[in-house]
mmCIF file of C-alpha atoms in Angstrom:
data_model
loop_
_atom_site.group_PDB
_atom_site.id
_atom_site.type_symbol
_atom_site.label_atom_id
_atom_site.label_comp_id
_atom_site.label_asym_id
_atom_site.label_seq_id
_atom_site.Cartn_x
_atom_site.Cartn_y
_atom_site.Cartn_z
ATOM 1 C CA MET A 1387 23.594 2.259 11.756
ATOM 2 C CA SER A 1388 25.667 2.580 8.664
ATOM 3 C CA VAL A 1389 25.587 -0.039 5.934
ATOM 4 C CA ARG A 1390 29.134 -0.981 6.824
ATOM 5 C CA ALA A 1391 28.195 -1.546 10.477
ATOM 6 C CA LEU A 1392 25.131 -3.583 9.473
ATOM 7 C CA ASN A 1393 27.263 -5.762 7.194
ATOM 8 C CA ARG A 1394 29.846 -6.275 9.923
ATOM 9 C CA ALA A 1395 27.126 -7.219 12.430
ATOM 10 C CA ALA A 1396 25.632 -9.707 9.955
ATOM 11 C CA ASP A 1397 29.064 -11.218 9.308
ATOM 12 C CA ASN A 1398 29.660 -11.548 13.046
ATOM 13 C CA ARG A 1399 26.273 -13.244 13.574
ATOM 14 C CA ALA A 1400 26.942 -15.629 10.701
ATOM 15 C CA THR A 1401 30.374 -16.533 12.039
ATOM 16 C CA ALA A 1402 29.107 -17.068 15.583
ATOM 17 C CA ASN A 1403 26.164 -19.192 14.476
ATOM 18 C CA THR A 1404 28.218 -21.234 12.026
ATOM 19 C CA LEU A 1405 30.715 -22.026 14.784
ATOM 20 C CA LYS A 1406 27.916 -22.921 17.206
ATOM 21 C CA ILE A 1407 26.450 -25.337 14.661
ATOM 22 C CA ALA A 1408 29.849 -26.844 13.846
ATOM 23 C CA ARG A 1409 30.680 -27.402 17.528
ATOM 24 C CA ALA A 1410 27.430 -29.181 18.312
ATOM 25 C CA VAL A 1411 27.920 -32.866 18.992
ATOM 26 C CA SER A 1412 24.479 -34.223 18.194
ATOM 27 C CA PRO A 1413 22.965 -33.782 14.727
ATOM 28 C CA TYR A 1414 19.712 -32.727 16.414
ATOM 29 C CA GLU A 1415 21.586 -30.102 18.393
ATOM 30 C CA ARG A 1416 22.975 -28.797 15.095
ATOM 31 C CA LEU A 1417 19.467 -28.670 13.680
ATOM 32 C CA ARG A 1418 18.213 -26.814 16.759
ATOM 33 C CA HIS A 1419 20.986 -24.218 16.484
ATOM 34 C CA ALA A 1420 20.300 -23.768 12.768
ATOM 35 C CA LEU A 1421 16.595 -23.241 13.420
ATOM 36 C CA GLU A 1422 17.366 -20.764 16.200
ATOM 37 C CA TRP A 1423 19.547 -18.851 13.745
ATOM 38 C CA VAL A 1424 16.724 -18.794 11.194
ATOM 39 C CA MET A 1425 14.320 -17.443 13.811
ATOM 40 C CA ALA A 1426 16.771 -14.779 14.942
ATOM 41 C CA GLU A 1427 17.344 -13.590 11.375
ATOM 42 C CA ALA A 1428 13.619 -13.742 10.559
ATOM 43 C CA ARG A 1429 12.876 -11.242 13.323
ATOM 44 C CA ALA A 1430 14.930 -8.683 11.417
ATOM 45 C CA MET A 1431 13.207 -9.370 8.088
ATOM 46 C CA ASN A 1432 10.694 -7.142 6.422
ATOM 47 C CA ARG A 1433 7.342 -8.359 7.720
ATOM 48 C CA ASP A 1434 6.053 -8.781 4.154
ATOM 49 C CA ASP A 1435 8.792 -11.335 3.390
ATOM 50 C CA VAL A 1436 8.034 -13.578 6.365
ATOM 51 C CA PRO A 1437 5.144 -15.553 4.761
ATOM 52 C CA ALA A 1438 7.383 -16.617 1.855
ATOM 53 C CA LEU A 1439 10.047 -17.837 4.286
ATOM 54 C CA ALA A 1440 7.408 -19.656 6.329
ATOM 55 C CA ASP A 1441 6.205 -21.373 3.144
ATOM 56 C CA ARG A 1442 9.760 -22.508 2.305
ATOM 57 C CA ILE A 1443 10.323 -23.887 5.793
ATOM 58 C CA SER A 1444 6.894 -25.553 5.777
ATOM 59 C CA GLY A 1445 7.839 -27.220 2.498
ATOM 60 C CA VAL A 1446 10.941 -28.703 4.119
ATOM 61 C CA ALA A 1447 8.847 -29.916 7.061
ATOM 62 C CA ARG A 1448 6.304 -31.526 4.698
ATOM 63 C CA GLU A 1449 9.111 -33.259 2.809
ATOM 64 C CA LEU A 1450 10.577 -34.624 6.051
ATOM 65 C CA ASN A 1451 7.125 -35.719 7.154
ATOM 66 C CA GLU A 1452 6.602 -37.640 3.920
ATOM 67 C CA ARG A 1453 9.987 -39.329 4.295
ATOM 68 C CA SER A 1454 9.095 -40.493 7.801
ATOM 69 C CA ARG A 1455 6.031 -42.400 6.589
ATOM 70 C CA PRO A 1456 6.354 -46.157 6.153
#
């Protein structure tokens, strides 16, 4: 695919996923759609970049876990 076609496809995915997240009623449904978008985009990443993304997401999960403690 050409760079132009790849950019257009990425723009279309972003628009579709942003709308899906915005239309979700429940905040947890929004979170689920956002995480599904992350997973879909991660599949297209360079395999060498995946561990860094996993570390970033794990950091968010650890932060949320700490907040949930009494």
